[in-house]
Coordinates of C-alpha atoms and ligand atoms in Angstrom, one line a residue:
M15 CA 145.0 68.6 43.2
T16 CA 142.5 66.4 41.5
Q17 CA 141.9 68.7 38.6
T18 CA 143.3 66.7 35.6
T19 CA 142.5 69.1 32.7
P20 CA 141.1 72.6 32.9
T21 CA 137.7 71.3 31.9
N22 CA 137.5 67.9 33.6
I23 CA 137.4 67.4 37.3
I24 CA 136.9 64.3 39.5
V25 CA 133.3 64.4 40.6
W26 CA 132.9 60.8 41.9
D27 CA 135.7 60.1 44.3
W28 CA 137.2 56.6 44.1
P29 CA 135.5 55.3 47.3
T30 CA 132.1 56.2 45.9
R31 CA 132.9 54.5 42.5
L32 CA 134.3 51.4 44.2
F33 CA 131.2 51.3 46.4
H34 CA 128.9 51.7 43.5
W35 CA 130.3 48.8 41.5
L36 CA 130.8 46.5 44.5
L37 CA 127.2 47.2 45.4
V38 CA 126.1 46.3 41.9
A39 CA 128.1 43.1 42.1
T40 CA 126.9 42.0 45.6
F41 CA 123.3 42.8 44.8
G42 CA 123.5 40.8 41.5
I43 CA 125.2 37.8 43.2
A44 CA 122.8 37.8 46.1
F45 CA 119.8 38.0 43.7
A46 CA 121.1 35.2 41.5
T47 CA 121.7 32.9 44.6
S48 CA 118.4 33.7 46.4
G49 CA 116.1 30.9 47.4
D50 CA 118.6 28.2 46.5
D51 CA 119.6 26.1 49.5
P52 CA 123.0 24.9 48.2
L53 CA 124.0 28.4 47.4
L54 CA 122.7 29.9 50.6
R55 CA 126.3 30.5 51.7
V56 CA 127.1 32.6 48.7
H57 CA 123.9 34.5 49.1
L58 CA 124.9 35.2 52.7
W59 CA 128.4 36.3 51.9
S60 CA 127.2 38.7 49.2
G61 CA 124.4 39.9 51.5
F62 CA 126.8 40.7 54.4
L63 CA 129.2 42.5 52.0
F64 CA 126.2 44.4 50.6
F65 CA 125.2 45.5 54.1
G66 CA 128.8 46.6 54.9
L67 CA 128.8 48.7 51.7
I68 CA 125.5 50.3 52.5
V69 CA 126.8 51.2 56.0
F70 CA 129.9 52.6 54.5
R71 CA 128.0 54.7 51.9
I72 CA 125.7 56.2 54.6
V73 CA 128.8 57.3 56.6
W74 CA 130.4 58.6 53.4
G75 CA 127.3 60.6 52.7
F76 CA 128.2 62.7 55.8
I77 CA 132.0 62.8 55.7
G78 CA 132.9 62.0 52.0
T79 CA 133.9 64.4 49.3
R80 CA 131.7 67.2 48.1
Y81 CA 129.5 65.4 45.5
A82 CA 129.3 62.2 47.6
R83 CA 127.5 64.1 50.5
F84 CA 123.8 64.0 51.0
S85 CA 123.9 67.7 51.6
D86 CA 125.0 68.1 47.9
F87 CA 122.3 66.0 46.3
V88 CA 119.2 65.7 48.6
A89 CA 117.0 68.5 47.3
S90 CA 113.6 69.8 48.1
P91 CA 110.5 68.3 46.4
A92 CA 110.1 71.6 44.5
H93 CA 113.6 71.2 43.0
V94 CA 112.8 67.6 42.1
I95 CA 109.6 68.7 40.3
A96 CA 111.3 71.5 38.5
H97 CA 114.0 69.1 37.3
I98 CA 111.5 66.6 36.0
I99 CA 109.7 69.4 34.1
G100 CA 113.0 70.4 32.7
V101 CA 113.7 66.8 31.5
L102 CA 110.2 66.7 29.9
H103 CA 111.0 69.9 28.0
R104 CA 114.4 68.4 27.1
R105 CA 116.1 71.3 28.8
P106 CA 117.1 69.9 32.2
Q107 CA 119.5 71.9 34.3
R108 CA 122.9 70.2 34.4
F109 CA 124.3 69.2 37.8
L110 CA 127.9 68.0 38.4
G111 CA 126.8 65.7 41.1
H112 CA 123.4 63.9 41.3
N113 CA 120.5 65.9 39.9
P114 CA 117.5 66.4 42.4
A115 CA 115.6 63.4 41.0
G116 CA 118.6 61.2 40.9
G117 CA 119.6 62.2 44.4
W118 CA 116.3 60.9 45.8
A119 CA 116.7 57.7 43.9
I120 CA 120.1 57.2 45.6
L121 CA 118.7 58.0 49.0
L122 CA 115.8 55.6 48.5
L123 CA 118.1 52.9 47.2
L124 CA 120.3 53.2 50.2
G125 CA 117.3 53.2 52.6
L126 CA 115.8 50.1 50.9
G127 CA 119.2 48.4 50.7
F128 CA 119.6 48.9 54.5
L129 CA 116.1 47.5 55.1
L130 CA 116.8 44.6 52.7
A131 CA 119.8 43.6 54.7
L132 CA 118.1 44.1 58.0
F133 CA 115.2 41.8 57.0
G134 CA 117.8 39.4 55.7
F135 CA 119.3 39.2 59.2
L136 CA 115.8 38.5 60.6
V137 CA 115.2 35.7 58.0
L138 CA 118.5 34.2 58.9
G139 CA 117.7 34.2 62.6
G140 CA 114.1 33.0 62.3
Q141 CA 114.3 30.5 59.5
E142 CA 117.9 29.2 59.9
G143 CA 118.7 29.9 63.5
Y144 CA 121.9 31.7 62.5
G145 CA 123.4 35.1 63.2
L146 CA 122.4 38.1 65.3
F147 CA 118.8 37.2 65.7
A148 CA 119.1 33.5 66.2
G149 CA 116.8 32.3 69.0
L150 CA 114.9 35.6 69.1
L151 CA 112.5 34.9 66.3
T152 CA 110.2 31.9 65.6
F153 CA 110.3 30.2 62.3
A154 CA 106.9 31.7 61.4
Q155 CA 108.3 35.2 62.1
G156 CA 111.3 34.4 60.0
H157 CA 108.9 33.4 57.3
Q158 CA 107.1 36.7 57.4
A159 CA 110.4 38.5 57.4
M160 CA 111.2 36.6 54.2
E161 CA 108.1 37.9 52.5
I162 CA 109.1 41.5 53.4
H163 CA 112.7 40.8 52.4
E164 CA 111.5 39.7 48.9
A165 CA 109.1 42.7 48.6
I166 CA 111.9 45.1 49.4
C167 CA 114.1 43.3 46.8
F168 CA 111.5 43.8 44.1
S169 CA 111.0 47.5 45.1
M170 CA 114.7 47.9 44.7
L171 CA 114.7 46.3 41.3
A172 CA 111.9 48.7 40.2
L173 CA 114.0 51.6 41.5
I174 CA 117.1 50.4 39.8
G175 CA 115.1 50.4 36.5
I176 CA 114.1 54.0 37.2
H177 CA 117.8 54.8 38.0
W178 CA 118.9 53.3 34.7
A179 CA 116.3 55.2 32.8
G180 CA 117.4 58.5 34.5
V181 CA 121.1 57.7 33.6
I182 CA 120.3 57.0 30.0
V183 CA 118.0 60.1 29.6
E184 CA 120.5 62.5 31.2
S185 CA 123.4 61.0 29.3
F186 CA 121.5 61.6 26.1
L187 CA 120.3 65.1 26.9
H188 CA 123.6 66.4 28.2
R189 CA 125.7 64.4 25.6
E190 CA 127.9 62.9 28.2
N191 CA 128.5 59.3 29.2
L192 CA 127.4 59.0 32.8
V193 CA 128.1 55.3 33.0
A194 CA 131.8 55.9 32.0
A195 CA 131.9 58.8 34.6
M196 CA 131.1 56.2 37.2
F197 CA 134.3 54.4 36.2
H198 CA 136.8 57.2 35.8
G199 CA 135.0 59.7 38.0
R200 CA 135.5 62.7 35.8
K201 CA 133.0 65.1 34.4
R202 CA 133.4 68.2 32.3
V203 CA 133.0 71.6 34.0
E204 CA 131.0 74.3 32.2
N205 CA 130.0 77.5 33.8
V206 CA 130.0 76.2 37.4
A207 CA 133.0 77.2 39.4
P208 CA 133.9 74.0 41.2
S209 CA 135.5 74.0 44.6
P210 CA 138.4 71.6 44.8
N211 CA 137.3 68.1 45.5
S212 CA 139.5 67.0 48.4
V213 CA 139.8 63.2 47.8
P214 CA 143.4 62.8 49.2
T215 CA 142.4 64.2 52.6
H216 CA 139.8 61.6 53.0
A217 CA 141.4 58.7 51.3
K218 CA 142.9 57.2 54.4
L219 CA 139.6 57.5 56.3
A220 CA 137.9 55.9 53.3
I221 CA 140.2 52.9 53.4
V222 CA 139.6 52.4 57.1
I223 CA 135.8 52.6 56.8
A224 CA 135.8 50.4 53.7
L225 CA 137.9 47.8 55.4
G226 CA 135.7 47.9 58.5
A227 CA 132.6 47.7 56.5
L228 CA 133.8 44.8 54.5
V229 CA 135.8 42.9 57.1
T230 CA 133.4 43.1 60.0
P231 CA 130.6 41.1 58.4
T232 CA 133.0 38.7 57.0
V233 CA 134.5 38.0 60.4
F234 CA 131.1 37.8 61.8
L235 CA 130.1 35.2 59.2
L236 CA 133.2 33.2 59.9
S237 CA 132.7 33.1 63.6
M238 CA 129.2 32.0 63.1
D239 CA 130.4 28.9 61.3
S240 CA 133.0 27.9 63.9
K241 CA 130.6 25.8 65.9
P242 CA 127.3 24.3 64.8
L243 CA 124.7 26.4 66.4
W244 CA 122.2 23.6 66.9
A245 CA 124.7 22.0 69.2
N246 CA 124.2 24.9 71.6
N247 CA 120.5 24.9 71.2
P248 CA 118.9 23.9 74.5
G249 CA 116.0 22.4 72.4
L250 CA 112.4 22.1 73.2
K251 CA 111.5 20.9 76.7
I252 CA 109.6 17.7 77.2
T253 CA 108.2 16.8 80.6
H254 CA 109.4 13.9 82.8
T255 CA 106.0 12.1 82.5
W256 CA 106.2 12.4 78.7
E257 CA 109.7 11.0 78.6
V258 CA 108.8 8.0 80.9
A259 CA 105.4 7.1 79.3
C260 CA 106.4 7.7 75.7
G261 CA 110.1 6.9 75.7
E262 CA 109.9 3.3 76.7
C263 CA 109.5 1.7 73.2
H264 CA 110.8 4.5 71.0
L265 CA 112.2 8.0 71.1
P266 CA 109.9 10.2 73.1
F267 CA 108.9 12.2 70.1
S268 CA 108.8 15.9 70.6
P269 CA 105.2 17.2 71.0
S270 CA 106.2 19.8 68.3
L271 CA 106.1 17.1 65.6
L272 CA 102.3 16.8 65.5
P273 CA 99.3 19.1 66.0
S274 CA 97.6 18.8 69.4
R275 CA 94.5 17.1 67.9
S276 CA 96.8 14.2 66.8
W277 CA 98.2 13.8 70.3
E278 CA 94.7 13.9 71.6
A279 CA 93.7 11.1 69.2
L280 CA 96.8 9.0 70.1
L281 CA 95.8 9.3 73.8
A282 CA 92.2 8.4 73.0
G283 CA 93.4 5.3 71.0
E284 CA 96.0 4.2 73.5
E285 CA 94.3 0.8 73.8
D286 CA 95.5 0.0 70.3
H287 CA 98.7 2.0 69.9
F288 CA 100.1 0.5 66.6
G289 CA 99.4 -2.9 67.9
D290 CA 100.5 -2.2 71.5
I291 CA 98.4 -1.5 74.5
L292 CA 99.7 1.5 76.5
A293 CA 97.3 1.0 79.5
L294 CA 97.8 4.6 80.8
K295 CA 96.3 5.6 84.1
P296 CA 93.8 8.5 83.9
E297 CA 96.1 10.8 85.8
T298 CA 99.0 9.9 83.5
K299 CA 96.8 10.7 80.6
E300 CA 96.0 14.1 82.1
A301 CA 99.7 14.8 82.7
L302 CA 100.5 13.8 79.1
R303 CA 97.8 16.1 77.9
Q304 CA 99.4 19.0 79.8
S305 CA 102.8 18.0 78.4
F306 CA 101.8 18.7 74.8
T307 CA 99.4 21.6 75.4
G308 CA 101.2 24.7 74.2
H309 CA 104.1 22.7 72.8
S310 CA 102.6 20.9 69.8
A311 CA 103.2 21.7 66.1
E312 CA 100.9 24.8 66.2
D313 CA 102.9 26.4 69.0
E314 CA 106.6 25.6 68.8
P315 CA 109.0 28.0 67.1
T316 CA 111.0 25.5 65.0
E317 CA 110.9 25.0 61.3
A318 CA 109.9 21.3 61.7
A319 CA 106.9 22.3 63.8
Y320 CA 105.9 25.1 61.4
Q321 CA 106.2 23.0 58.3
I322 CA 104.5 19.9 59.7
N323 CA 101.6 22.0 60.9
H324 CA 101.2 23.8 57.6
S325 CA 101.4 20.7 55.6
V326 CA 98.6 18.9 57.4
Q327 CA 95.0 19.7 56.2
K328 CA 93.0 21.2 59.0
N329 CA 90.3 18.4 58.8
Q330 CA 92.9 15.7 59.0
T331 CA 94.4 14.1 62.2
P332 CA 97.5 12.1 61.3
Q333 CA 98.6 9.7 64.0
R334 CA 102.0 9.2 62.6
I335 CA 104.6 11.9 62.1
S336 CA 105.8 9.9 59.2
D337 CA 102.3 10.3 57.6
T338 CA 102.4 14.1 57.4
P339 CA 103.0 15.5 53.9
Y340 CA 106.0 17.5 55.0
W341 CA 107.7 14.5 56.5
R342 CA 107.0 12.4 53.5
K343 CA 108.3 15.0 51.1
K344 CA 111.5 15.4 53.1
H345 CA 112.1 11.6 53.2
R346 CA 111.0 10.6 49.8
N347 CA 114.5 9.8 48.6
I348 CA 115.1 7.2 51.3
D349 CA 114.7 3.7 50.1
V350 CA 112.7 0.7 51.5
E351 CA 115.8 -1.2 52.6
T352 CA 116.9 1.7 54.8
W353 CA 113.5 1.8 56.6
K354 CA 113.6 -2.0 57.1
N355 CA 116.9 -1.8 58.8
K356 CA 116.1 -2.2 62.5
D357 CA 118.1 0.9 63.6
M358 CA 116.7 3.1 60.9
G359 CA 113.0 2.5 61.0
K360 CA 110.9 5.5 60.3
A361 CA 110.2 6.1 63.9
R362 CA 114.0 6.1 64.7
C363 CA 114.4 9.7 64.0
D364 CA 117.5 9.8 66.2
G365 CA 119.2 7.2 63.9
C366 CA 119.7 10.0 61.4
H367 CA 119.1 13.3 63.3
A368 CA 121.5 14.1 66.0
D369 CA 119.1 16.6 67.5
A370 CA 115.9 14.5 67.3
K371 CA 115.5 14.2 71.1
E372 CA 115.6 18.0 71.4
G373 CA 113.0 18.2 68.7
I374 CA 115.0 20.7 66.6
F375 CA 115.7 18.8 63.3
D376 CA 118.3 21.3 62.0
D377 CA 119.5 20.3 58.5
R378 CA 123.1 20.6 59.8
A379 CA 122.4 17.9 62.4
I380 CA 121.5 15.2 59.9
T381 CA 124.0 12.4 60.3
W382 CA 122.9 10.3 57.4
H383 CA 122.2 11.1 53.8
A384 CA 120.4 9.3 51.0
P385 CA 122.8 7.8 48.4
F386 CA 122.9 10.0 45.2
N387 CA 121.3 7.1 43.2
A388 CA 117.9 6.8 44.8
Q389 CA 117.5 3.4 43.0
S390 CA 120.5 2.1 44.8
K391 CA 119.7 -0.9 47.0
Q392 CA 122.8 -0.3 49.1
S393 CA 121.9 0.4 52.7
P394 CA 124.1 2.9 54.5
E395 CA 124.3 0.5 57.4
N396 CA 125.8 -2.4 55.4
G397 CA 129.3 -1.8 56.6
R398 CA 128.3 -2.1 60.3
Ligands
HEC22 C1 104.6 -0.2 74.5 C2 105.5 0.5 73.6 C3 105.1 1.9 73.2 C4 104.9 2.9 74.1 C5 104.9 3.0 75.6 C6 104.5 4.1 73.3 N1 104.6 3.7 71.9 FE1 104.3 5.0 70.4 N2 104.7 3.4 69.1 C7 104.9 2.1 69.5 C8 105.0 1.3 68.3 C9 105.3 -0.2 68.2 C10 104.9 2.2 67.2 C11 105.0 1.9 65.7 C12 106.4 2.0 65.2 C13 106.6 1.8 63.8 O1 105.6 1.5 63.1 O2 107.8 1.9 63.4 C14 104.7 3.5 67.7 C15 104.5 4.6 67.0 C16 104.3 5.9 67.5 C17 104.1 7.1 66.7 C18 104.1 7.1 65.2 C19 105.6 7.3 64.7 C20 105.7 7.6 63.2 O3 105.8 6.7 62.5 O4 105.6 8.7 62.9 C21 103.8 8.1 67.5 C22 103.5 9.5 67.1 C23 103.8 7.5 68.9 N3 104.1 6.2 68.8 C24 103.5 8.3 70.0 C25 103.6 7.7 71.3 C26 103.3 8.5 72.5 C27 102.8 9.9 72.5 C28 103.5 7.7 73.5 C29 103.2 8.0 75.0 C30 101.9 8.3 75.3 C31 103.9 6.4 73.0 N4 104.0 6.5 71.6 C32 104.2 5.3 73.8 C33 105.0 1.7 70.7 C34 104.9 2.4 71.9
HEC23 C1 117.1 7.1 57.6 C2 117.4 8.4 58.1 C3 116.3 9.2 58.6 C4 115.3 9.0 59.6 C5 115.2 7.7 60.4 C6 114.6 10.2 59.8 N1 115.0 11.1 59.0 FE1 114.4 13.1 58.9 N2 115.6 13.4 57.4 C7 116.6 12.6 56.9 C8 117.3 13.2 55.8 C9 118.4 12.6 54.9 C10 116.7 14.5 55.6 C11 117.1 15.6 54.7 C12 116.2 15.5 53.4 C13 116.5 16.7 52.5 O1 116.8 17.8 52.9 O2 116.3 16.4 51.3 C14 115.7 14.6 56.7 C15 115.0 15.8 56.9 C16 114.1 15.9 58.0 C17 113.5 17.2 58.3 C18 113.6 18.5 57.6 C19 114.9 19.1 58.1 C20 115.3 20.3 57.2 O3 115.3 21.4 57.8 O4 115.5 20.1 56.0 C21 112.7 16.9 59.4 C22 111.8 17.9 60.1 C23 112.8 15.5 59.7 N3 113.7 15.0 58.8 C24 112.2 14.9 60.8 C25 112.3 13.6 61.0 C26 111.5 12.9 62.1 C27 110.5 13.6 63.0 C28 111.9 11.6 62.0 C29 111.3 10.5 62.9 C30 109.9 10.3 62.9 C31 112.9 11.5 61.0 N4 113.1 12.7 60.4 C32 113.5 10.3 60.7 C33 116.8 11.3 57.3 C34 116.1 10.6 58.2

């Protein structure tokens, strides 16, 4: 039996309590580490655990103990209104489990939490090329998912505020510490005749579900890391004509690295291509035009394409990738000596990016990093 004293019974079973505080912890950690690249890993770990917990709680809402079930606390709107009126008159009806208003807050929090995690997965796939949705979404779609992910997060924060207000008000009106009850699980019984709360029968099941819910995402995350995903990425296609005509003197830059008007301008100016004459035949020009049509910065799904295209003003036509604001921002810490080095000139993208030829430019494929001291005159190639 779970009845500890004649007047105190366990209302919140231990899986529900554990879930509650782990959810608080994972949400807090994920919130604190959001938007910070070096801490992305921590954000992901807490996000995956958060997702596992939400899944567990939804299952537990159907098979858990009495007060943990949705059927116990999801009430009709009429009950919710009656309860709120009761609170306003300082005479709310007392419920052993969640009151009708609180029940809806829980349901909404779970629903939003589920969506929060779901959109997190979409951001991960679209913006970082990781996880379940890798390769299925463009960077731009990942970016939109990010905005929704953030909006859901802030809705949850607002709802958490309401949840706290409810807990404080009810604790005060019923003279009982509801926060403490979420730790020890017990609440006093007044005139309600409680049916026994059968925790032990479900305990084993709870352990299985909790383990599954926590371990599965963890394993998933670990397996994701076992191989760099960019290495499997087939990359963006370039045509044979492009490779031959534009790969003779330098890397055949992926058409995704400049807007189509820039490629148009480079073709138009081929008689003076940075001091060289390209002398392209008209049919080659036409074939090159077809190579970049639909594959330039406006069109390709990678982050590099998206960021380059969005950094260039619409009335500007840069002829160098290395002149685009995004490129300059990303390479501002690299010193002059490095660029002078014949293997590391600005146009030698492949000198520092293992996936340059494929046009991906994943941050995990960068093979060279600026020294911590930006003033340092030491070239990374000195030792060669
Ligand atoms: C005859 C040699 C040659 C050929 C062929 C050639 N280029 Fe170039 N390209 C150059 C030189 C030289 C530069 C300047 C490199 C530098 O300043 O570091 C350059 C620079 C560029 C840049 C600017 C790189 C930057 O700094 O961001 C782009 C873009 C470019 N070329 C595109 C093309 C395209 C497209 C083709 C094919 C139509 C092509 N190139 C063919 C010689 C060539
Ligand atoms: C001397 C080495 C070097 C060369 C050459 C170089 N890069 Fe980079 N690039 C870097 C480093 C280092 C970073 C990471 C900067 C950061 O994150 O602060 C970077 C970042 C980037 C990024 C952003 C990647 C991301 O997701 O953070 C893109 C896109 C990129 N480079 C494109 C290019 C292109 C295109 C070229 C050739 C025109 C090029 N780079 C040449 C070193 C280089």
